[in-house]
mmCIF file of C-alpha atoms in Angstrom:
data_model
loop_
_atom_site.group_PDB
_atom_site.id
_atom_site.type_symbol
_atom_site.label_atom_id
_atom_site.label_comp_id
_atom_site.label_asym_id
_atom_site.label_seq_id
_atom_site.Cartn_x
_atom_site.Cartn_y
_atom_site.Cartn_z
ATOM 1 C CA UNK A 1282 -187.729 -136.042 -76.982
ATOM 2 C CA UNK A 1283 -188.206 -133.435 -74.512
ATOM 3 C CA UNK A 1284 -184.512 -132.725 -74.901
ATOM 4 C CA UNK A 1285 -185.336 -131.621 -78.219
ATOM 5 C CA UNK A 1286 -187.980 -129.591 -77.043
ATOM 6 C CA UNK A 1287 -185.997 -127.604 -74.616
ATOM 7 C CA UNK A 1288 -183.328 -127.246 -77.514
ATOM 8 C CA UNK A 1289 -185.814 -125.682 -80.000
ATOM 9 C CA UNK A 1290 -187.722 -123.281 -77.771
ATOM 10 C CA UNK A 1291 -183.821 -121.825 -76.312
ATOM 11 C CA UNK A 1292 -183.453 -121.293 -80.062
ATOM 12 C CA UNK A 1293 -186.181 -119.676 -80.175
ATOM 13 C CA UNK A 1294 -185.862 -117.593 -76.854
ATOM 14 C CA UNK A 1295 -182.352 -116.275 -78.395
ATOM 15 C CA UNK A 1296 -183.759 -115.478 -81.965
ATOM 16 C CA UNK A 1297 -185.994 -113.672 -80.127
ATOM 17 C CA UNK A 1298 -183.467 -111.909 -77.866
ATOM 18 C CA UNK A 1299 -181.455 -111.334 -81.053
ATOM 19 C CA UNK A 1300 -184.074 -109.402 -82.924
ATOM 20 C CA UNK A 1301 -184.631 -107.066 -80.136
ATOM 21 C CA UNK A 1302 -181.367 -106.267 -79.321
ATOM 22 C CA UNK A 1303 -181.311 -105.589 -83.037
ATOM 23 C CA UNK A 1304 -183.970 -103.202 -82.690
ATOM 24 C CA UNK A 1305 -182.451 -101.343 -79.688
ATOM 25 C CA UNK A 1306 -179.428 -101.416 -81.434
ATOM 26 C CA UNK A 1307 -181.174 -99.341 -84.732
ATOM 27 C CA UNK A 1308 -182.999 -97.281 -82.289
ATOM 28 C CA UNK A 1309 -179.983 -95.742 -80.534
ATOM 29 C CA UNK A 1310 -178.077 -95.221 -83.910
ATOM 30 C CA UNK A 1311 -181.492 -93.325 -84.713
ATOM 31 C CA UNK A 1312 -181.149 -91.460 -81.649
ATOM 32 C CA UNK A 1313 -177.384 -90.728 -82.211
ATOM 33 C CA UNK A 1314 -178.618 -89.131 -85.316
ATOM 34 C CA UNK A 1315 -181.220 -87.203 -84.435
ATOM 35 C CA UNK A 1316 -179.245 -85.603 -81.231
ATOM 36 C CA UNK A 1317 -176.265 -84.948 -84.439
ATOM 37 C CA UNK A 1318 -178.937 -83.053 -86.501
ATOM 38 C CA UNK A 1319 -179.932 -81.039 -83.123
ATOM 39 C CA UNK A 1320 -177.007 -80.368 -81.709
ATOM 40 C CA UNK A 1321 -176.139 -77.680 -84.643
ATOM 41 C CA UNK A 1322 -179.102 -75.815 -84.628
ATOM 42 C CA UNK A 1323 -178.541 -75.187 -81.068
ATOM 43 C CA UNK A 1324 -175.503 -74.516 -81.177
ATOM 44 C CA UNK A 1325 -176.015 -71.491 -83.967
ATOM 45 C CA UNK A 1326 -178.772 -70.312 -81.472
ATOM 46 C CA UNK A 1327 -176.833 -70.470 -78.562
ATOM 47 C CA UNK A 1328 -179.458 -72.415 -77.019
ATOM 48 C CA UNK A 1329 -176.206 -75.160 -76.083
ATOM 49 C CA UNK A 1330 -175.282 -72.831 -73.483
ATOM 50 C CA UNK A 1331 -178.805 -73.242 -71.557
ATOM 51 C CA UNK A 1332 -178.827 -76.740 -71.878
ATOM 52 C CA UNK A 1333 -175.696 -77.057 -69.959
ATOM 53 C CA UNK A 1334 -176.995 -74.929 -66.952
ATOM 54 C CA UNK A 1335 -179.822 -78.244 -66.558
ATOM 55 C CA UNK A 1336 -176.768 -81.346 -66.331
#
């Protein structure tokens, strides 16, 4: 019985471990996207060049 137990609530630890490596997955690909979409403005205001002087 307690066997059983253990089973279900490692199931349950990994679902959980699933769904939020799921969600840290979607937020990087949302952060991928959003650096995309900035990284052209920046570059047509030459602001690019500043931002390299900071790495």
């Amino acid at each position: 019985m307690h066997l059983r137990l253990d089973v279900d609530v490692q199931k349950l630890e990994t679902e959980k471990l699933i769904k939020g490596k799921n969600k840290v997955e979607e937020d990087l690909d949302s952060l991928k996207t959003d650096y995309k979409n900035l990284r052209l403005p920046m570059k047509t205001t030459g602001l690019e060049k500043t931002l390299k002087q900071w790495h």
